[in-house]
Tab-separated table of C-alpha atoms in Angstrom:
chain	number	residue	atom	x	y	z
A	1	UNK	CA	-7.331	-40.763	14.895
A	2	UNK	CA	-6.586	-36.975	14.587
A	3	UNK	CA	-2.929	-37.046	11.808
A	4	UNK	CA	0.352	-36.981	13.520
A	5	UNK	CA	0.586	-33.315	12.062
A	6	UNK	CA	-2.669	-32.647	14.113
A	7	UNK	CA	-1.011	-35.150	17.258
A	8	UNK	CA	2.181	-32.636	17.584
A	9	UNK	CA	-0.589	-29.116	17.414
A	10	UNK	CA	-1.678	-30.785	20.292
A	11	UNK	CA	0.503	-31.853	21.852
A	12	UNK	CA	2.268	-28.209	21.710
A	13	UNK	CA	-0.220	-26.584	22.844
A	14	UNK	CA	-0.640	-28.783	25.690
A	15	UNK	CA	2.646	-28.617	27.082
A	16	UNK	CA	3.165	-24.651	26.062
A	17	UNK	CA	-0.818	-24.031	28.527
A	18	UNK	CA	1.347	-26.524	30.949
A	19	UNK	CA	2.109	-24.398	34.691
A	20	UNK	CA	4.244	-27.000	35.454
A	21	UNK	CA	6.899	-25.236	32.834
A	22	UNK	CA	7.269	-27.935	29.928
A	23	UNK	CA	6.559	-25.602	27.393
A	24	UNK	CA	7.449	-24.347	23.695
A	25	UNK	CA	7.686	-26.591	20.727
A	26	UNK	CA	11.167	-28.319	22.069
A	27	UNK	CA	8.824	-30.374	25.059
A	28	UNK	CA	6.529	-31.568	22.151
A	29	UNK	CA	9.182	-33.083	19.743
A	30	UNK	CA	7.628	-30.801	18.139
A	31	UNK	CA	9.941	-30.082	14.085
A	32	UNK	CA	9.550	-28.285	10.287
A	33	UNK	CA	7.448	-30.312	8.281
A	34	UNK	CA	10.121	-31.230	4.993
A	35	UNK	CA	9.687	-28.733	2.524
A	36	UNK	CA	7.376	-30.050	-0.520
A	37	UNK	CA	9.162	-30.537	-4.014
A	38	UNK	CA	9.366	-27.489	-6.517
A	39	UNK	CA	7.059	-29.551	-8.695
A	40	UNK	CA	4.933	-30.745	-5.869
A	41	UNK	CA	4.596	-27.252	-4.239
A	42	UNK	CA	2.834	-26.105	-7.458
A	43	UNK	CA	0.494	-28.841	-8.723
A	44	UNK	CA	-0.743	-28.113	-4.206
A	45	UNK	CA	-1.194	-24.160	-5.170
A	46	UNK	CA	-2.669	-24.587	-8.403
A	47	UNK	CA	-5.193	-26.980	-7.146
A	48	UNK	CA	-5.631	-24.098	-3.340
A	49	UNK	CA	-4.399	-21.146	-3.472
A	50	UNK	CA	-6.344	-18.257	-4.919
A	51	UNK	CA	-4.046	-15.824	-5.839
A	52	UNK	CA	-4.586	-11.667	-5.829
A	53	UNK	CA	-6.542	-11.502	-9.600
A	54	UNK	CA	-6.350	-14.102	-11.223
A	55	UNK	CA	-8.755	-17.292	-11.944
A	56	UNK	CA	-9.336	-20.896	-10.266
A	57	UNK	CA	-7.295	-23.013	-10.749
A	58	UNK	CA	-4.336	-20.824	-11.988
A	59	UNK	CA	-4.327	-20.822	-15.504
A	60	UNK	CA	-0.367	-19.001	-15.044
A	61	UNK	CA	2.454	-21.115	-13.476
A	62	UNK	CA	3.801	-18.443	-10.791
A	63	UNK	CA	7.814	-18.195	-9.336
A	64	UNK	CA	8.769	-20.517	-6.040
A	65	UNK	CA	10.405	-18.176	-3.594
A	66	UNK	CA	12.221	-20.291	-1.314
A	67	UNK	CA	13.787	-17.231	0.759
A	68	UNK	CA	15.417	-14.130	0.387
A	69	UNK	CA	17.943	-11.513	1.643
A	70	UNK	CA	18.734	-7.835	0.602
A	71	UNK	CA	17.535	-6.886	-2.833
A	72	UNK	CA	16.996	-10.387	-3.234
A	73	UNK	CA	14.747	-13.263	-4.439
A	74	UNK	CA	16.108	-16.834	-4.792
A	75	UNK	CA	13.865	-18.753	-6.492
A	76	UNK	CA	12.706	-22.513	-5.543
A	77	UNK	CA	13.975	-24.102	-8.985
A	78	UNK	CA	15.964	-21.446	-11.682
A	79	UNK	CA	13.489	-19.213	-14.198
A	80	UNK	CA	14.374	-18.627	-17.928
A	81	UNK	CA	18.338	-19.182	-16.625
A	82	UNK	CA	17.703	-17.016	-13.252
A	83	UNK	CA	18.069	-18.600	-9.433
A	84	UNK	CA	18.056	-15.017	-7.816
A	85	UNK	CA	15.664	-11.750	-8.682
A	86	UNK	CA	16.529	-8.129	-7.828
A	87	UNK	CA	12.679	-6.951	-6.200
A	88	UNK	CA	12.347	-4.654	-8.559
A	89	UNK	CA	8.785	-3.792	-6.572
A	90	UNK	CA	9.446	-4.262	-3.121
A	91	UNK	CA	6.842	-6.723	-2.861
A	92	UNK	CA	4.096	-4.835	-3.285
A	93	UNK	CA	5.826	-1.691	-2.768
A	94	UNK	CA	6.043	-2.795	1.628
A	95	UNK	CA	9.905	-3.695	2.351
A	96	UNK	CA	11.650	-0.927	1.608
A	97	UNK	CA	14.339	-1.817	3.588
A	98	UNK	CA	14.367	-5.543	1.657
A	99	UNK	CA	14.619	-8.651	2.953
A	100	UNK	CA	16.295	-10.310	6.420
A	101	UNK	CA	17.191	-7.227	7.471
A	102	UNK	CA	19.339	-7.846	10.838
A	103	UNK	CA	17.565	-4.959	12.496
A	104	UNK	CA	13.857	-5.753	11.930
A	105	UNK	CA	14.623	-9.523	12.394
A	106	UNK	CA	15.451	-8.445	16.287
A	107	UNK	CA	12.343	-6.633	16.854
A	108	UNK	CA	10.120	-9.343	15.953
A	109	UNK	CA	12.374	-12.013	17.664
A	110	UNK	CA	12.388	-9.994	21.525
A	111	UNK	CA	8.828	-9.297	20.700
A	112	UNK	CA	8.146	-12.892	20.377
A	113	UNK	CA	9.245	-13.232	23.843
A	114	UNK	CA	6.819	-11.468	25.429
A	115	UNK	CA	4.063	-12.161	23.403
A	116	UNK	CA	2.626	-12.467	19.595
A	117	UNK	CA	-0.707	-10.995	19.881
A	118	UNK	CA	-3.232	-9.461	22.832
A	119	UNK	CA	-6.717	-8.377	21.804
A	120	UNK	CA	-6.912	-3.906	22.366
A	121	UNK	CA	-10.666	-3.655	23.288
A	122	UNK	CA	-10.307	-2.618	27.024
A	123	UNK	CA	-5.841	-3.726	26.959
A	124	UNK	CA	-2.914	-1.753	25.337
A	125	UNK	CA	0.754	-3.031	25.400
A	126	UNK	CA	3.811	-0.727	24.841
A	127	UNK	CA	5.189	-1.539	20.630
A	128	UNK	CA	1.209	0.162	19.641
A	129	UNK	CA	2.005	2.357	22.122
A	130	UNK	CA	5.621	3.764	20.879
A	131	UNK	CA	4.363	3.638	17.786
A	132	UNK	CA	1.279	5.596	17.661
A	133	UNK	CA	3.355	8.288	18.848
A	134	UNK	CA	5.727	8.070	16.449
A	135	UNK	CA	3.455	8.190	13.847
A	136	UNK	CA	1.539	11.066	15.601
A	137	UNK	CA	5.173	13.091	15.578
A	138	UNK	CA	6.487	12.116	11.497
A	139	UNK	CA	2.375	13.399	10.756
A	140	UNK	CA	2.073	16.661	8.668
A	141	UNK	CA	0.057	18.899	11.532
A	142	UNK	CA	-1.576	17.535	14.041
A	143	UNK	CA	-3.144	14.098	13.095
A	144	UNK	CA	-2.496	13.190	16.557
A	145	UNK	CA	-4.926	10.720	16.394
A	146	UNK	CA	-3.924	6.575	15.582
A	147	UNK	CA	-6.513	4.320	13.956
A	148	UNK	CA	-3.538	0.855	14.228
A	149	UNK	CA	-5.307	-1.256	11.520
A	150	UNK	CA	-4.644	-5.102	9.804
A	151	UNK	CA	-4.578	-4.054	5.892
A	152	UNK	CA	-4.792	-0.698	3.498
A	153	UNK	CA	-8.358	-1.186	2.123
A	154	UNK	CA	-8.939	-1.570	5.889
A	155	UNK	CA	-7.451	1.665	6.261
A	156	UNK	CA	-9.584	3.438	4.292
A	157	UNK	CA	-12.992	1.648	5.075
A	158	UNK	CA	-12.059	3.062	8.901
A	159	UNK	CA	-11.004	6.362	7.482
A	160	UNK	CA	-14.580	6.652	5.351
A	161	UNK	CA	-16.566	5.664	8.788
A	162	UNK	CA	-14.738	8.730	10.669
A	163	UNK	CA	-15.328	10.790	8.215
A	164	UNK	CA	-19.386	9.655	7.913
A	165	UNK	CA	-19.678	9.057	11.695
A	166	UNK	CA	-18.401	12.643	12.739
A	167	UNK	CA	-21.107	14.274	10.597
A	168	UNK	CA	-23.721	12.105	12.033
A	169	UNK	CA	-22.543	12.775	15.262
A	170	UNK	CA	-23.160	16.452	14.149
A	171	UNK	CA	-26.855	16.211	13.104
A	172	UNK	CA	-25.487	16.206	9.573
A	173	UNK	CA	-26.668	12.866	8.425
A	174	UNK	CA	-27.244	13.904	4.583
A	175	UNK	CA	-22.940	14.473	4.285
A	176	UNK	CA	-23.030	10.984	3.775
A	177	UNK	CA	-21.569	10.881	-0.355
A	178	UNK	CA	-17.349	10.725	-1.413
A	179	UNK	CA	-15.582	12.788	-3.555
A	180	UNK	CA	-12.367	11.544	-5.650
A	181	UNK	CA	-10.699	12.110	-8.931
A	182	UNK	CA	-11.286	9.485	-12.100
A	183	UNK	CA	-7.657	7.851	-12.040
A	184	UNK	CA	-7.462	6.701	-8.672
A	185	UNK	CA	-7.545	2.875	-6.646
A	186	UNK	CA	-8.157	2.863	-2.548
A	187	UNK	CA	-7.977	-0.573	-2.080
A	188	UNK	CA	-10.183	-4.180	-2.361
A	189	UNK	CA	-13.038	-3.876	-0.106
A	190	UNK	CA	-16.257	-2.212	0.032
A	191	UNK	CA	-16.059	1.364	0.362
A	192	UNK	CA	-12.597	1.711	-1.053
A	193	UNK	CA	-13.620	-0.109	-4.432
A	194	UNK	CA	-16.316	2.700	-4.435
A	195	UNK	CA	-13.708	5.670	-4.663
A	196	UNK	CA	-12.379	3.596	-7.547
A	197	UNK	CA	-11.874	4.892	-10.785
A	198	UNK	CA	-15.961	3.647	-11.913
A	199	UNK	CA	-15.062	2.977	-15.820
A	200	UNK	CA	-10.863	2.588	-16.127
A	201	UNK	CA	-10.815	1.028	-12.359
A	202	UNK	CA	-10.829	-3.011	-11.768
A	203	UNK	CA	-13.927	-2.427	-9.948
A	204	UNK	CA	-16.041	-2.401	-12.327
A	205	UNK	CA	-17.805	-4.863	-12.159
A	206	UNK	CA	-20.269	-3.387	-9.570
A	207	UNK	CA	-21.280	-0.779	-10.854
A	208	UNK	CA	-25.113	-0.626	-9.568
A	209	UNK	CA	-24.293	-2.417	-6.071
A	210	UNK	CA	-21.504	0.523	-4.823
A	211	UNK	CA	-21.693	3.059	-2.757
A	212	UNK	CA	-22.522	5.744	-5.942
A	213	UNK	CA	-19.820	8.424	-5.625
A	214	UNK	CA	-19.277	11.888	-7.115
A	215	UNK	CA	-16.036	12.062	-9.091
A	216	UNK	CA	-14.030	14.799	-11.358
A	217	UNK	CA	-11.807	14.451	-13.987
A	218	UNK	CA	-8.714	12.636	-13.571
A	219	UNK	CA	-5.650	14.815	-12.337
A	220	UNK	CA	-3.536	15.992	-15.276
A	221	UNK	CA	-0.603	14.117	-15.504
A	222	UNK	CA	2.370	15.740	-14.853
A	223	UNK	CA	4.308	16.222	-11.569
A	224	UNK	CA	6.081	19.396	-12.331
A	225	UNK	CA	3.985	20.393	-15.188
A	226	UNK	CA	1.908	24.316	-14.482
A	227	UNK	CA	-1.392	23.968	-12.856
A	228	UNK	CA	-4.166	23.806	-15.120
A	229	UNK	CA	-6.310	26.439	-14.519
A	230	UNK	CA	-9.756	25.128	-15.690
A	231	UNK	CA	-8.620	21.871	-13.559
A	232	UNK	CA	-8.582	23.997	-10.491
A	233	UNK	CA	-11.802	25.462	-11.153
A	234	UNK	CA	-13.512	22.500	-12.250
A	235	UNK	CA	-12.036	20.495	-8.505
A	236	UNK	CA	-12.927	23.942	-7.179
A	237	UNK	CA	-16.568	23.636	-8.652
A	238	UNK	CA	-17.366	20.102	-7.896
A	239	UNK	CA	-16.793	20.586	-4.351
A	240	UNK	CA	-18.844	23.351	-4.221
A	241	UNK	CA	-21.426	21.699	-6.124
A	242	UNK	CA	-22.167	19.154	-3.846
A	243	UNK	CA	-21.035	20.330	-0.841
A	244	UNK	CA	-24.159	19.370	0.767
A	245	UNK	CA	-24.041	16.056	0.343
A	246	UNK	CA	-20.045	15.486	0.809
A	247	UNK	CA	-19.180	13.894	4.143
A	248	UNK	CA	-15.217	13.993	2.858
A	249	UNK	CA	-13.031	14.600	-0.479
A	250	UNK	CA	-10.997	11.595	-0.683
A	251	UNK	CA	-8.069	10.747	-2.318
A	252	UNK	CA	-3.239	9.795	-3.552
A	253	UNK	CA	-1.680	12.967	-3.276
A	254	UNK	CA	0.858	13.147	-6.082
A	255	UNK	CA	0.352	9.603	-7.092
A	256	UNK	CA	-2.172	7.944	-8.674
A	257	UNK	CA	-0.971	4.270	-7.691
A	258	UNK	CA	-2.226	1.086	-8.995
A	259	UNK	CA	-5.723	2.571	-10.705
A	260	UNK	CA	-2.274	3.433	-13.392
A	261	UNK	CA	0.817	5.083	-11.342
A	262	UNK	CA	0.326	8.758	-12.830
A	263	UNK	CA	1.956	11.320	-11.045
A	264	UNK	CA	0.235	15.278	-11.108
A	265	UNK	CA	1.114	18.662	-9.704
A	266	UNK	CA	0.784	18.983	-6.203
A	267	UNK	CA	-1.773	21.901	-6.896
A	268	UNK	CA	-4.363	19.786	-7.251
A	269	UNK	CA	-4.439	18.904	-3.558
A	270	UNK	CA	-4.036	22.365	-2.416
A	271	UNK	CA	-7.089	23.920	-4.610
A	272	UNK	CA	-8.730	20.590	-2.852
A	273	UNK	CA	-7.673	21.573	1.009
A	274	UNK	CA	-8.760	24.659	-0.065
A	275	UNK	CA	-12.510	24.092	-1.694
A	276	UNK	CA	-12.851	21.639	1.125
A	277	UNK	CA	-12.291	24.312	4.635
A	278	UNK	CA	-14.439	27.143	2.424
A	279	UNK	CA	-16.950	24.494	2.218
A	280	UNK	CA	-17.434	22.171	4.867
A	281	UNK	CA	-16.146	19.406	3.798
A	282	UNK	CA	-13.668	17.040	5.162
A	283	UNK	CA	-9.865	15.745	3.431
A	284	UNK	CA	-9.338	12.375	3.360
A	285	UNK	CA	-4.906	11.684	1.474
A	286	UNK	CA	-4.875	7.756	0.875
A	287	UNK	CA	-1.387	7.745	1.285
A	288	UNK	CA	-1.125	3.564	2.206
A	289	UNK	CA	1.380	3.533	-0.654
A	290	UNK	CA	3.139	6.889	-0.881
A	291	UNK	CA	4.202	7.249	2.552
A	292	UNK	CA	7.173	6.692	4.617
A	293	UNK	CA	9.544	8.428	1.488
A	294	UNK	CA	8.798	6.976	-1.350
A	295	UNK	CA	8.050	9.848	-3.817
A	296	UNK	CA	10.839	12.114	-1.554
A	297	UNK	CA	9.170	13.453	0.686
A	298	UNK	CA	8.290	11.502	3.854
A	299	UNK	CA	4.571	12.020	3.073
A	300	UNK	CA	3.263	12.683	-0.551
A	301	UNK	CA	1.187	15.894	1.277
A	302	UNK	CA	4.529	17.423	1.384
A	303	UNK	CA	4.922	18.414	-1.566
A	304	UNK	CA	1.418	20.232	-1.652
A	305	UNK	CA	1.908	21.458	1.995
A	306	UNK	CA	-0.936	20.592	3.433
A	307	UNK	CA	-2.532	18.319	6.379
A	308	UNK	CA	-5.393	16.227	5.737
A	309	UNK	CA	-8.033	15.693	7.947
A	310	UNK	CA	-7.578	12.319	8.004
A	311	UNK	CA	-4.716	10.561	6.232
A	312	UNK	CA	-4.247	7.024	5.864
A	313	UNK	CA	-0.799	4.521	5.225
A	314	UNK	CA	-0.058	1.547	5.428
A	315	UNK	CA	2.433	-0.716	2.628
A	316	UNK	CA	5.726	0.307	3.567
A	317	UNK	CA	5.182	0.539	7.381
A	318	UNK	CA	5.824	-2.074	8.176
A	319	UNK	CA	9.405	-3.091	6.197
A	320	UNK	CA	7.530	-6.010	4.600
A	321	UNK	CA	7.743	-7.716	7.659
A	322	UNK	CA	3.721	-7.733	8.619
A	323	UNK	CA	0.394	-6.516	7.593
A	324	UNK	CA	-0.169	-3.419	9.122
A	325	UNK	CA	-2.048	-0.377	8.524
A	326	UNK	CA	-3.510	2.923	10.160
A	327	UNK	CA	-5.475	6.090	10.067
A	328	UNK	CA	-4.959	9.332	11.145
A	329	UNK	CA	-6.510	11.796	12.034
A	330	UNK	CA	-7.476	15.607	13.470
A	331	UNK	CA	-8.841	16.086	16.802
A	332	UNK	CA	-11.880	18.173	14.884
A	333	UNK	CA	-12.518	14.834	13.487
A	334	UNK	CA	-12.749	12.757	16.836
A	335	UNK	CA	-13.995	15.574	18.858
A	336	UNK	CA	-16.940	15.454	16.373
A	337	UNK	CA	-18.177	11.766	16.361
A	338	UNK	CA	-17.765	12.589	20.457
A	339	UNK	CA	-21.017	14.129	20.447
A	340	UNK	CA	-23.118	11.987	18.686
A	341	UNK	CA	-25.426	9.635	20.657
A	342	UNK	CA	-22.865	6.946	19.614
A	343	UNK	CA	-19.793	8.754	20.956
A	344	UNK	CA	-17.301	6.380	19.458
A	345	UNK	CA	-15.497	5.455	16.433
A	346	UNK	CA	-17.842	2.077	15.373
A	347	UNK	CA	-15.113	-0.419	14.162
A	348	UNK	CA	-12.560	-3.314	16.195
A	349	UNK	CA	-10.442	-6.094	13.677
A	350	UNK	CA	-9.425	-8.349	15.945
A	351	UNK	CA	-5.909	-8.456	15.166
A	352	UNK	CA	-6.191	-4.115	15.780
A	353	UNK	CA	-2.662	-3.079	17.425
A	354	UNK	CA	-1.366	-6.303	16.784
A	355	UNK	CA	2.671	-6.169	19.547
A	356	UNK	CA	3.948	-8.415	16.783
A	357	UNK	CA	3.095	-5.694	14.082
A	358	UNK	CA	3.806	-2.716	16.254
A	359	UNK	CA	7.142	-3.878	17.270
A	360	UNK	CA	8.344	-4.581	14.201
A	361	UNK	CA	7.000	-0.784	12.119
A	362	UNK	CA	7.999	1.390	15.005
A	363	UNK	CA	11.809	-0.132	14.357
A	364	UNK	CA	10.941	-0.145	10.710
A	365	UNK	CA	10.412	3.502	11.057
A	366	UNK	CA	13.335	3.859	13.348
A	367	UNK	CA	15.858	2.410	10.989
A	368	UNK	CA	14.530	4.808	8.393
A	369	UNK	CA	15.327	8.012	10.230
A	370	UNK	CA	18.313	6.623	11.719
A	371	UNK	CA	19.323	7.036	7.641
A	372	UNK	CA	19.927	10.032	5.593
A	373	UNK	CA	16.659	8.148	3.449
A	374	UNK	CA	16.065	11.039	1.217
A	375	UNK	CA	19.254	10.812	-0.248
A	376	UNK	CA	18.963	7.359	-0.228
A	377	UNK	CA	15.378	7.752	-2.686
A	378	UNK	CA	17.051	11.021	-4.371
A	379	UNK	CA	20.362	8.716	-6.072
A	380	UNK	CA	17.334	5.316	-6.562
A	381	UNK	CA	15.889	8.151	-8.370
A	382	UNK	CA	19.131	9.818	-10.512
A	383	UNK	CA	19.510	5.900	-11.474
A	384	UNK	CA	16.369	4.829	-12.699
A	385	UNK	CA	16.457	8.360	-14.901
A	386	UNK	CA	20.175	7.492	-15.976
A	387	UNK	CA	18.609	3.867	-16.665
A	388	UNK	CA	16.161	5.135	-18.615
A	389	UNK	CA	17.059	7.442	-20.432
A	390	UNK	CA	16.648	6.428	-23.764
A	391	UNK	CA	13.825	4.546	-22.927
A	392	UNK	CA	11.552	7.226	-24.321
A	393	UNK	CA	12.588	6.353	-28.182
A	394	UNK	CA	11.207	2.832	-27.626
A	395	UNK	CA	8.511	1.249	-29.724
A	396	UNK	CA	5.435	1.371	-28.293
A	397	UNK	CA	6.580	3.781	-25.737
A	398	UNK	CA	4.197	6.688	-24.778
A	399	UNK	CA	6.155	8.113	-21.462
A	400	UNK	CA	9.252	7.789	-19.444
A	401	UNK	CA	8.400	9.845	-16.001
A	402	UNK	CA	10.377	9.131	-12.545
A	403	UNK	CA	9.631	10.910	-8.892
A	404	UNK	CA	11.218	10.126	-6.233
A	405	UNK	CA	11.878	5.490	-6.055
A	406	UNK	CA	9.056	5.573	-8.652
A	407	UNK	CA	9.346	4.451	-12.270
A	408	UNK	CA	7.002	4.040	-15.017
A	409	UNK	CA	6.880	3.377	-18.591
A	410	UNK	CA	4.175	3.502	-20.585
A	411	UNK	CA	2.723	1.865	-23.672
A	412	UNK	CA	0.829	2.506	-26.545
A	413	UNK	CA	-0.864	-0.551	-25.694
A	414	UNK	CA	-2.122	-3.059	-23.251
A	415	UNK	CA	0.577	-4.538	-21.685
A	416	UNK	CA	1.653	-8.575	-23.234
A	417	UNK	CA	1.568	-8.797	-18.861
A	418	UNK	CA	3.816	-12.999	-20.019
A	419	UNK	CA	5.933	-11.786	-22.463
A	420	UNK	CA	7.411	-8.435	-20.261
A	421	UNK	CA	7.811	-10.426	-16.899
A	422	UNK	CA	9.565	-13.498	-19.105
A	423	UNK	CA	11.494	-10.871	-19.841
A	424	UNK	CA	12.531	-8.313	-16.671
A	425	UNK	CA	13.292	-12.067	-15.783
A	426	UNK	CA	15.499	-12.375	-17.604
A	427	UNK	CA	17.352	-9.415	-17.757
A	428	UNK	CA	17.430	-10.878	-13.538
A	429	UNK	CA	14.702	-8.889	-12.318
A	430	UNK	CA	10.848	-9.285	-10.781
A	431	UNK	CA	8.223	-6.042	-11.792
A	432	UNK	CA	4.826	-6.900	-12.385
A	433	UNK	CA	3.597	-5.266	-15.737
A	434	UNK	CA	0.364	-4.336	-15.530
A	435	UNK	CA	-2.572	-3.091	-17.464
A	436	UNK	CA	-0.117	-0.687	-19.707
A	437	UNK	CA	2.686	-0.157	-18.577
A	438	UNK	CA	5.748	-1.595	-16.700
A	439	UNK	CA	7.602	0.213	-13.316
A	440	UNK	CA	9.087	-0.258	-10.510
A	441	UNK	CA	9.637	0.760	-6.919
A	442	UNK	CA	13.052	-1.015	-5.772
A	443	UNK	CA	13.883	-1.512	-1.850
A	444	UNK	CA	15.423	2.443	-0.481
A	445	UNK	CA	19.000	-0.183	0.228
A	446	UNK	CA	18.993	-1.388	-3.654
A	447	UNK	CA	22.857	-0.205	-4.626
A	448	UNK	CA	23.844	1.641	-7.718
A	449	UNK	CA	24.525	-1.507	-9.974
A	450	UNK	CA	21.752	-3.239	-9.110
A	451	UNK	CA	18.726	-0.325	-10.026
A	452	UNK	CA	21.341	0.145	-13.402
A	453	UNK	CA	20.077	-3.300	-13.405
A	454	UNK	CA	16.163	-2.639	-13.194
A	455	UNK	CA	15.876	0.389	-15.500
A	456	UNK	CA	17.454	-1.899	-18.317
A	457	UNK	CA	14.776	-5.371	-16.830
A	458	UNK	CA	11.963	-1.896	-17.918
A	459	UNK	CA	13.482	-1.582	-21.033
A	460	UNK	CA	13.592	-5.358	-22.188
A	461	UNK	CA	9.772	-5.685	-20.600
A	462	UNK	CA	8.850	-2.798	-22.470
A	463	UNK	CA	10.175	-3.843	-25.976
A	464	UNK	CA	8.717	-7.151	-25.422
A	465	UNK	CA	5.730	-6.599	-23.913
């Protein structure tokens, strides 16, 4: 006999499908379950929930968030004397408009009343078409073809598949390797892992199983630093030497994200564009972390003034409301694929073009563009820079850098994640330190006082970590 929750769910489904007009949870007597007490929730979490980059069962206790609004996370019970935390991470760089935003809430509600999902094979719908049109209009150059998918890592998988299939369709199957530079991160699925840093990255344990790609040295640090001529020559030489086997070069432009939060000169991206053009190699730019204003340009490629052949976006795309990403390509790439014996892109996620995600993504981009987002990003960067003015003098701090609405405090040792997190929470801020750094990527709506609070928390975390 089914339990009461199952019975209610079945009754609700039958009522919703009843053509007589009885529909919706109210007619089925549905009610939300009572909330779990925090202690019970944490015990169930430890027993059943496998968190990212964590063992199973978990060895550290996560903070329980019961709600979020604006830039604040409300905890179910206090942690180190704090019940509310300013989110310095934008929920892994996605919630650029903060939480519970009325415009985005309304976009979801309006679309929910029409349809929450429909398959994209053989069907289409207005939210996805509107979003694709907007993305094509915002993207640099002629990146006019848009493949909607459900996560950043999948967007990179699609980009790789586009490039491989492009060359196979043109009768060049030997062009099947990828080139990147060390220090990068492109996701946790198979092909993206193969172009993450093979030694310092988190995927080294897959060595020997992953495809073997071509790695240039990591780009020299410093967004404003003079380009290193020897390194520029190294990039050009590496592309030229492997051109016959390279399907594409893929890099994160200007900011290397989860691989180490390093900033580099846009000149290196321009050099890759020139080398790819010279040697007949496609260029893929992974803008999943940097897209939609984070670095001070709408896309980080704008700092270099280049257009890639393929571009991946995600994270901030939906304002943190739903999982969605996109892979954009030029007509050249699409036409190459169309010439093959299999003239279709052999990829089709179940939730591709999800109407809810498409609607909120289009609303999020509209919200971003309706404001002076450049000024907001600049204001946040200036506030972080001012608040971190003395951080370089702290014991154990090797480097402090700010670009756009990104701040990084790099240590000369592996950070004590638990201690650094505890110090940030005591300062009233949620941060997620890792490797040798503490860093912040606040929502663009973060006020000046909260920006100062985030900078103070970065300093506290650096001292304790």
